[in-house]
XYZ file of C-alpha atoms in Angstrom:
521
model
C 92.315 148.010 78.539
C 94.727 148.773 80.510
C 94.623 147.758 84.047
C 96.986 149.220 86.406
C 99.598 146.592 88.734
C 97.962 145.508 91.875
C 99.022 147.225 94.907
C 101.412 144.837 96.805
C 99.033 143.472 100.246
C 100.936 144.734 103.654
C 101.819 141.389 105.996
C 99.405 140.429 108.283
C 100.335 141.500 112.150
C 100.290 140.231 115.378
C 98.087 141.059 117.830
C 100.520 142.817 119.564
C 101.098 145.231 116.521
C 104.364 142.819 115.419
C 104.350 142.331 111.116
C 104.090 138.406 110.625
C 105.511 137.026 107.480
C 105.007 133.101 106.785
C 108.712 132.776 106.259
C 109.159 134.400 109.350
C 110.219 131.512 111.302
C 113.528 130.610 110.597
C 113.055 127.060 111.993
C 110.745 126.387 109.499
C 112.620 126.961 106.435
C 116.410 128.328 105.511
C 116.120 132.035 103.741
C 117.130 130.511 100.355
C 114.212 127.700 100.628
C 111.085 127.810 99.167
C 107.908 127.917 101.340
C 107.129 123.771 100.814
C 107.013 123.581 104.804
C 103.945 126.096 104.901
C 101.098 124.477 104.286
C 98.597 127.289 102.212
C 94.961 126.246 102.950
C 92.259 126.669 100.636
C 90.632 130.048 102.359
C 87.408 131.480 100.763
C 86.472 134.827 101.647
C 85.090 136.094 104.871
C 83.962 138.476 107.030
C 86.432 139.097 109.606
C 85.799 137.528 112.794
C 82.877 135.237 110.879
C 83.920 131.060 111.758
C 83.178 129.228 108.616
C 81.068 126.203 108.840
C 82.582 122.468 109.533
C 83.951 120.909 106.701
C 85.093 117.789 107.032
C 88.124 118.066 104.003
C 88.977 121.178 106.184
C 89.726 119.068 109.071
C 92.117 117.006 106.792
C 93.988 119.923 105.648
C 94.728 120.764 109.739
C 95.559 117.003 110.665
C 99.144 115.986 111.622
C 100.549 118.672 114.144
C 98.865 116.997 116.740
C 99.587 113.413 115.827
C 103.270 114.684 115.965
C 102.603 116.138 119.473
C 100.759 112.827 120.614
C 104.321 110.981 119.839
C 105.588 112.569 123.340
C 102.972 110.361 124.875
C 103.958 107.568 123.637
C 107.725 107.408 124.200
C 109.650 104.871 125.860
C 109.575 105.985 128.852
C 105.576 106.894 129.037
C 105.669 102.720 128.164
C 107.565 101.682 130.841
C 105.576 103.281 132.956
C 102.686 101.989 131.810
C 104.463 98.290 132.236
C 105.353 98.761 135.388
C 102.022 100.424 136.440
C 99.961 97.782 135.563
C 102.510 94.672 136.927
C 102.430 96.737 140.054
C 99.224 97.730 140.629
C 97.095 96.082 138.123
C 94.200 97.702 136.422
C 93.889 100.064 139.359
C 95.130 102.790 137.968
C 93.765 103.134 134.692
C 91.697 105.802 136.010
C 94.676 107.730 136.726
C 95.949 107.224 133.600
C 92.408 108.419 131.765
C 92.385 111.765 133.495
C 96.497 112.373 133.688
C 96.227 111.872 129.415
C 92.739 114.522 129.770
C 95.190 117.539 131.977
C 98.016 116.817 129.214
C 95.490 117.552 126.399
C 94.571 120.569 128.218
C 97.937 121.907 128.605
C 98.787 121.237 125.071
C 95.282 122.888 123.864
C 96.940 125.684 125.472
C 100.147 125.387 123.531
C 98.468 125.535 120.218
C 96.052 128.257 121.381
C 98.897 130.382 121.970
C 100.879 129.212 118.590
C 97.848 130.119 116.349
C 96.503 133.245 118.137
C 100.025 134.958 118.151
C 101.480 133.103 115.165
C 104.598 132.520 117.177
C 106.004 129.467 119.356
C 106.436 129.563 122.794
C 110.821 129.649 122.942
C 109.923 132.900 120.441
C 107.561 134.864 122.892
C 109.634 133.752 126.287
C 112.506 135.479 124.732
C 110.824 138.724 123.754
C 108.715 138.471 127.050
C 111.101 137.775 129.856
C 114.446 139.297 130.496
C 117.690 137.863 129.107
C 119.024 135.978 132.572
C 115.284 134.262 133.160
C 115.412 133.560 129.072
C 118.760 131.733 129.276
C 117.639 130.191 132.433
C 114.446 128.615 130.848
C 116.363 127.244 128.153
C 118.850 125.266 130.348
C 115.750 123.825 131.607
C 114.050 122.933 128.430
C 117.492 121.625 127.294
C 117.889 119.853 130.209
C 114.273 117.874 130.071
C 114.995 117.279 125.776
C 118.165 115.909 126.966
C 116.749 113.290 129.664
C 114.212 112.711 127.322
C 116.394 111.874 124.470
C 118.288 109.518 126.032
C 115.105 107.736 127.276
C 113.720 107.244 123.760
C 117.447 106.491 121.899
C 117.950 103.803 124.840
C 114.279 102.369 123.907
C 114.880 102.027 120.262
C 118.271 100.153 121.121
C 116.561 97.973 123.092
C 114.190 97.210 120.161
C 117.155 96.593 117.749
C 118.797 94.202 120.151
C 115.524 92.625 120.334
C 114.963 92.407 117.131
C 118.393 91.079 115.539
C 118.349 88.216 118.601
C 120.848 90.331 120.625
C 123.730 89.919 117.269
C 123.060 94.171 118.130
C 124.764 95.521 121.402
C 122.977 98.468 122.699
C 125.563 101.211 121.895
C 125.078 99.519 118.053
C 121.307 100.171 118.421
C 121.954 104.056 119.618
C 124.157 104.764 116.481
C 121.723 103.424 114.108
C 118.908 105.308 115.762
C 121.529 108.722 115.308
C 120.667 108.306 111.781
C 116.917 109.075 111.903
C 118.194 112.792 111.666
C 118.899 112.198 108.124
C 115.163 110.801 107.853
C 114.018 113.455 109.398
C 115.987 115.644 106.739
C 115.388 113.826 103.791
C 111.348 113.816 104.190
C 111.102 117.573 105.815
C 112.635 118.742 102.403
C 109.486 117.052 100.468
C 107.022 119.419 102.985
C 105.522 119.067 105.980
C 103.049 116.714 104.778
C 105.271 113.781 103.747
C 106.555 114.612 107.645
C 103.457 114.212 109.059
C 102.556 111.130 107.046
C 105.498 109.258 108.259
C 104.788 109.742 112.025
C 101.737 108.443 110.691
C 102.856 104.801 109.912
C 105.015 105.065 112.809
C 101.875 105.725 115.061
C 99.858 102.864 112.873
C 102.709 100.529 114.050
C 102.241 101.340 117.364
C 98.671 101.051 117.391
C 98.429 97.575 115.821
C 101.388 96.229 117.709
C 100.275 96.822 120.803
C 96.900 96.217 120.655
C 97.699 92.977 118.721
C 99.232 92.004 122.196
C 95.833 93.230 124.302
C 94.114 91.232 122.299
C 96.178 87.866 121.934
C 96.754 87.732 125.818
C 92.888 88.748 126.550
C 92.743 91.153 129.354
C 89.806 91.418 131.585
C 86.970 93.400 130.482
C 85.277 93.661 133.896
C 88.262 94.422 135.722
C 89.282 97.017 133.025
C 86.558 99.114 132.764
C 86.258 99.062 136.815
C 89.610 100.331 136.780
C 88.874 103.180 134.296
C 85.546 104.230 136.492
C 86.445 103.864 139.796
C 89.382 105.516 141.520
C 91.714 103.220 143.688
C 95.168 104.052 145.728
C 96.734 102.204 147.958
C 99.852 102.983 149.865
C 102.008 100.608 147.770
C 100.520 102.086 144.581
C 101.285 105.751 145.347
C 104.751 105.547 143.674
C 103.420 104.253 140.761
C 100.625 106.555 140.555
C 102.560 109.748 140.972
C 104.890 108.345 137.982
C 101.864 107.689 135.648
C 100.725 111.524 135.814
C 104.509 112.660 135.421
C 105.269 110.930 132.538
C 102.448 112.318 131.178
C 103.097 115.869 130.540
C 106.447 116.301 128.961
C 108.578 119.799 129.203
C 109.462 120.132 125.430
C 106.496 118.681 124.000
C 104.764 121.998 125.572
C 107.265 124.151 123.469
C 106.865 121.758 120.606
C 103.180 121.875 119.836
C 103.052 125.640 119.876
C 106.216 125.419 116.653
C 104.221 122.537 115.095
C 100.952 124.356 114.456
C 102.582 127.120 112.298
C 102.966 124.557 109.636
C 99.611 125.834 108.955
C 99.155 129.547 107.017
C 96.865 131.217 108.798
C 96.236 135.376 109.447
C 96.266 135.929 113.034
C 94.675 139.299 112.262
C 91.288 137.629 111.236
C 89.715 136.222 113.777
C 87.740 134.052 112.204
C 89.902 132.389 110.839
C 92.363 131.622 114.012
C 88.791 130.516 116.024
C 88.678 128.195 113.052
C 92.155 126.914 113.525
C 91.759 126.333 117.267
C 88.614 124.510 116.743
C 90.124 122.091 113.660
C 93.190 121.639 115.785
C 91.168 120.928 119.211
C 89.509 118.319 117.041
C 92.766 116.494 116.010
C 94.443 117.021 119.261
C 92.087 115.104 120.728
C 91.708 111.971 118.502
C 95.577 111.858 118.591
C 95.787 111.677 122.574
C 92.202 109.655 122.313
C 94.809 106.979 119.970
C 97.445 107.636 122.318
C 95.765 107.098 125.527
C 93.815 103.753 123.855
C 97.744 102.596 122.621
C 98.702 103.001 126.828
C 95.860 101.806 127.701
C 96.853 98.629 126.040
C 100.363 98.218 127.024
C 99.234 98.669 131.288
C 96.582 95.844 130.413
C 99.057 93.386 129.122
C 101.288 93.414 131.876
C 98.730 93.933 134.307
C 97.142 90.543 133.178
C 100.318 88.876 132.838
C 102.572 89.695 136.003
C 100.171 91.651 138.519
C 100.091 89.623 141.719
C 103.432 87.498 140.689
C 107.075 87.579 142.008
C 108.180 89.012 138.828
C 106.569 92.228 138.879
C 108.733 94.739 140.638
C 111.787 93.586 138.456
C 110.064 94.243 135.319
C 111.610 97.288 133.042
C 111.659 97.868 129.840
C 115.386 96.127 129.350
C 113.568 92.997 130.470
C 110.157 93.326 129.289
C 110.231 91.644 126.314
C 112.013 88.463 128.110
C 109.316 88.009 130.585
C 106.367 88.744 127.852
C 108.023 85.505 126.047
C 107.931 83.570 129.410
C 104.738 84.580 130.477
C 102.476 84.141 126.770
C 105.256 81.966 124.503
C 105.792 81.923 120.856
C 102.636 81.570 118.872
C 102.216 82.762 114.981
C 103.513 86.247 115.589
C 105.850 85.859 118.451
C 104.590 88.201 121.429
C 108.415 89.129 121.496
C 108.881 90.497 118.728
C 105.625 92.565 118.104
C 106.723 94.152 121.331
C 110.369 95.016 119.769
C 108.639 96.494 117.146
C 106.228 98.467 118.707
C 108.708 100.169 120.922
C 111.491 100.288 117.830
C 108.570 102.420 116.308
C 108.443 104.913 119.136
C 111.865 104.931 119.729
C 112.004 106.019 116.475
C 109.083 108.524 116.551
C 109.643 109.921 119.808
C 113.435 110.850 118.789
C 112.741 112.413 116.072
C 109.870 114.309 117.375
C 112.862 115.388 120.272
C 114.916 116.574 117.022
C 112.421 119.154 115.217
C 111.618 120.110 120.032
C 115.431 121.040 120.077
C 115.680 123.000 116.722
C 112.637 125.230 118.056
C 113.827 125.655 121.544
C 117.446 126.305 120.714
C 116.806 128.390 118.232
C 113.264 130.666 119.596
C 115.521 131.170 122.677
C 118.371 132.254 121.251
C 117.474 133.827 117.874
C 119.572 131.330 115.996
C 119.229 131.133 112.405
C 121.022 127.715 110.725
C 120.862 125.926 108.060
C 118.662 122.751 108.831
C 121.182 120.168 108.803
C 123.192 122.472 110.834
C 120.475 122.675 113.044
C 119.438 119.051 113.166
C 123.621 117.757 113.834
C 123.852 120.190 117.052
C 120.496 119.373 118.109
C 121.023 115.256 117.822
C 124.403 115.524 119.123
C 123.464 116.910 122.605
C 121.657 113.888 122.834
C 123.480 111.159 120.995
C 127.164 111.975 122.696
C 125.773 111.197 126.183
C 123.554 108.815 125.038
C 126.548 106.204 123.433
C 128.308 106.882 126.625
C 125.778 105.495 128.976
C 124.765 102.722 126.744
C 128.453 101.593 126.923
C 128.939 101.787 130.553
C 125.443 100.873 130.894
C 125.005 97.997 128.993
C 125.794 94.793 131.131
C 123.826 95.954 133.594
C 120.001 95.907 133.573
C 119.364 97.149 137.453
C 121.797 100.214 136.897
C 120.225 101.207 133.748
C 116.836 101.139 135.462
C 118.350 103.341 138.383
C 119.750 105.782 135.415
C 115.802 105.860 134.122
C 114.888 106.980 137.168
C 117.217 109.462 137.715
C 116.213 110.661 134.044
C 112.385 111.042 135.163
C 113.308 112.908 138.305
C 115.535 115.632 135.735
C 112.754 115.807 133.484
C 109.520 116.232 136.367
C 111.735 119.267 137.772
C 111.525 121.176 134.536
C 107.850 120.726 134.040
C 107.297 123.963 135.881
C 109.601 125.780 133.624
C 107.215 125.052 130.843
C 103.708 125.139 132.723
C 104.401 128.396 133.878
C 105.705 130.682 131.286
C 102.864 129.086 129.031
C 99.765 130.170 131.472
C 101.363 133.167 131.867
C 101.203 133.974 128.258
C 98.301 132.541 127.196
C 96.384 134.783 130.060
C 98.012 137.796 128.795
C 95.793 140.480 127.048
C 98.747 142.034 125.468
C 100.416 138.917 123.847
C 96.665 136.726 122.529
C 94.265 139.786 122.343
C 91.215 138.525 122.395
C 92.018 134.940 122.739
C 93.391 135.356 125.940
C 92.092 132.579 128.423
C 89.042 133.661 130.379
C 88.632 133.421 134.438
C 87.415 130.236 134.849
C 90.072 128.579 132.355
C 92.650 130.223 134.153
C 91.099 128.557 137.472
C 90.792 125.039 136.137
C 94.452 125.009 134.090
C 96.516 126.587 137.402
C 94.691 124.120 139.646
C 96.367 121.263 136.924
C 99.350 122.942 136.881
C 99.586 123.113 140.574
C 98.234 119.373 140.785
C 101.009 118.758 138.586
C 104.080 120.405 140.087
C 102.893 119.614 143.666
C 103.162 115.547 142.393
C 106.519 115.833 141.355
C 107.475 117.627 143.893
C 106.202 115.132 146.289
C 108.356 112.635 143.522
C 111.663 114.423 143.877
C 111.085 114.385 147.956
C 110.968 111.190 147.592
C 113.536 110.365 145.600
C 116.173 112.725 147.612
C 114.851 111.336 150.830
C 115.661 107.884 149.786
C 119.742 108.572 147.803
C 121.015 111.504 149.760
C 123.239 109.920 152.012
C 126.219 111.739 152.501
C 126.752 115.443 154.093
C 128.578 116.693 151.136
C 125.689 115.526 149.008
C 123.152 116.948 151.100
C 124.889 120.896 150.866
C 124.757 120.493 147.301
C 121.192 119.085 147.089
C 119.633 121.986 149.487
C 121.953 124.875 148.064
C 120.572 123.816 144.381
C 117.136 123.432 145.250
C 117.236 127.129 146.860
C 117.827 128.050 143.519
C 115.416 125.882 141.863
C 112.478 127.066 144.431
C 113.550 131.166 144.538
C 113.323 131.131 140.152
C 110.284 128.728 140.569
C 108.731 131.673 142.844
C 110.084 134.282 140.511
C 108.204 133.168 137.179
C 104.888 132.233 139.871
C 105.647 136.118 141.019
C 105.242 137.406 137.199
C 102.447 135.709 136.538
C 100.483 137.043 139.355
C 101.580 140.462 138.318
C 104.310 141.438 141.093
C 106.693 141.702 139.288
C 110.538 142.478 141.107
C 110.877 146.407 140.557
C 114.379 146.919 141.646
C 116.544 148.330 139.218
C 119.167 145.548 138.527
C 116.287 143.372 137.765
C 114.542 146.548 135.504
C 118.430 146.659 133.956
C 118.562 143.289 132.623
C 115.082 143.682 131.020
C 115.865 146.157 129.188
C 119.205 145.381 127.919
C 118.589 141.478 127.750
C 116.650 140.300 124.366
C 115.876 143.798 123.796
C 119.092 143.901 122.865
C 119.607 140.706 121.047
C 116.449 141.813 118.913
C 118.284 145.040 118.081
């Protein structure tokens, strides 16, 4: 018999009445690709809004999106600050540390809620959501925090290759071999997203075993450990290093990251079910990734907290010198403490840059609609990092203090876009129109704006500091406050639309409606 052809099955759409196609995302996959970056799960059939029951080769399926987000909190710079945490203030702040890592796995919860729910990434929705001058604006930002970050991790990895060959490496030698782990990142994204995700794997394996390979030769003090995770202690000579523990925390692009990585996943955001499904797989392997990432810093603020907390080295420690003093402090032994630390940070150098690569080709291209051919994509994104990076490692690189001073400078530009990323995701994610029913209720919306103020009032407090302590000049000083008039009236502007009050006069109306609206046209 017979049977007549199958009628063809309309796209899914978005909750906001948008078609969705897979292949959709351009950032996932060139037009003349196949799908092998998709990930189809094995779906059985369901009543719509019905949560199938836990299954445990489920949660496989949905692990390694949030192992790739955990990278950001593990980069160089997070370690440095865990270093010089724990030589400064001992195990005093390991509290700080626990609940900093607990409001970054809230805001990225957020992230992914709003990935899955609208089947979009954040850059996507700010562009269709905000008009074109606050768009561009938010992208400078988020390009300005992937730079700073990029140059933190590249540096890091040099370090671990001059480490590692016995110094034969300089450190602008170290930042053109780590240039090349876009063509790794290349080479295994073409053989799907898994083989991706299993490499950040080992690379996170590395980590773990390096560093706590070092907890565990130099032996740490239980007691004073787990007092320092249960009960909270500041002094006035640890608030500096306390501030810096909860802003390295929470990095701007990882926010726009984790909301790109989750589509790697095929899922219909018309059935609810099945996104409350996602969101609770994904809330399971967010947190055992930032569970292995907070145990991995836990480690590294324990080391040097036993080693040079109390001693005249411990306010020149950084992560140039770190693996010196480490040698001084615990020796050679059969594994070298030395060199497990070179390779431990080589392998999140390594991680965390690449991680920055796929950040930039989802915020360059959700903001401004740009649709490349992955290479393409991966040379302009590396380059914005790796040109300015091989410049300061050259002038740089015979001097440890000014590099430090450059590191700090780097923390400051990234803490000031944190708000730029905070915001526009809350906003979103508490927005009927955009997540549907997934929106955030009342009392989430309480307890994440509380963090996010917590968090923008610390660095705030951070770059107060900072400008109180390097503007010195009068010249200086008209630029700073003329700059961070600007900084404070867009801050207010974004706070503005996401209590509702929007501006309603008619040049900002104008560029709303011929902004994106236009681009999207």
């Amino acid at each position: 018999m017979n049977l007549p052809p199958p009628r063809p099955t309309p796209p899914p759409k978005l909750n906001n009445g948008t078609p969705h196609h897979a292949d959709s995302n351009p950032l996932l996959f060139d037009h003349d690709e196949s799908q092998e970056n998709i990930l189809a799960l094995e779906m059985e059939p369901n009543d719509e809004g019905a949560v199938p029951p836990f299954s445990w080769k489920k949660l496989w399926e949905f692990l390694g999106p949030g192992f790739l987000m955990s990278v950001a909190f593990l980069d160089p710079g997070n370690l440095e600050g865990d270093l010089q945490a724990g030589a400064i203030a001992g195990y005093s702040l390991l509290w700080l540390l626990m609940w900093a890592t607990f409001m970054g796995l809230v805001i990225q919860l957020l992230s992914l809620r709003l990935g899955v729910a609208t089947g979009r990434h954040l850059a996507e929705i700010c562009r269709e959501e905000y008009p074109y001058w606050a768009g561009i604006l938010l992208w400078l930002m988020a390009e300005l925090a992937l730079i700073g970050a990029d140059i933190q991790e590249v540096i890091g990895s040099a370090i671990a290759i001059k480490i590692l060959s016995h110094g034969v490496l300089p450190l602008w030698a170290g930042v053109l071999i780590t240039a090349s782990d876009c063509f790794i990142f290349l080479f295994l994204e073409n053989y799907g997203v898994r083989k991706l995700e299993a490499f950040f794997g080992v690379l996170i394996s590395t980590m773990a075993l390096s560093f706590t390979w070092m907890f565990f030769d130099t032996k740490p003090s239980g007691k004073e450990l787990i007092i320092g995770l249960l009960i909270p202690k500041l002094s006035s000579k640890t608030v500096q290093k306390a501030v810096g523990v909860v802003g390295c925390v929470i990095t701007p692009h990882n926010v726009f990251l984790y909301s790109a990585l989750v589509q790697s996943r095929k899922i219909d955001p018309q059935n609810k079910g099945r996104v409350q499904e996602a969101l609770n797989y994904y809330t399971i392997e967010s947190s055992i990734a930032v569970l292995v990432s907070f145990i991995i810093n836990l480690c590294v603020t324990a080391v040097f907290a036993k080693g040079f907390y109390g001693t005249s080295q411990a306010s020149g420690i950084g992560l140039v010198n770190a693996g010196d003093y480490l040698k001084q402090r615990y020796g050679g032994g059969l594994f070298p403490i030395l060199y497990i630390w070179g390779i431990g940070l080589l392998a999140a150098g390594q991680s965390s840059t690449m991680t920055g690569t796929y950040a930039g080709q989802f915020i360059m291209g959700g903001f401004l609609n740009l649709q490349l051919k992955k290479w393409l994509r991966s040379v302009i994104t590396r380059s914005c990092a790796i040109v300015p990076t091989i410049v300061v490692a050259i002038i740089f690189n015979r001097s440890e203090d000014s590099l430090d001073v450059l590191n700090e400078w780097l923390n400051v530009l990234q803490g000031m876009q944190i708000p730029f990323a905070i915001i526009p995701l809350l906003t979103l994610v508490s927005d009927e129109k955009i997540m549907g029913g997934f929106k955030i209720g009342t009392t989430s919306k309480k307890i994440v704006w509380s963090i996010a103020a917590m968090v923008i009032l610390i660095n705030g407090y951070v770059l107060l500091h900072f400008f109180i302590s390097h503007v010195n000049s009068l010249l200086f000083g008209i630029v700073i406050v003329l700059s961070a008039s600007a900084y404070v009236a867009f801050l207010m502007y974004l706070i503005s639309r996401a209590g509702g009050s929007l501006l309603s006069s008619s040049w900002f109306s104008r560029m709303h409606s011929d902004g994106f609206s236009y681009l999207r046209t």
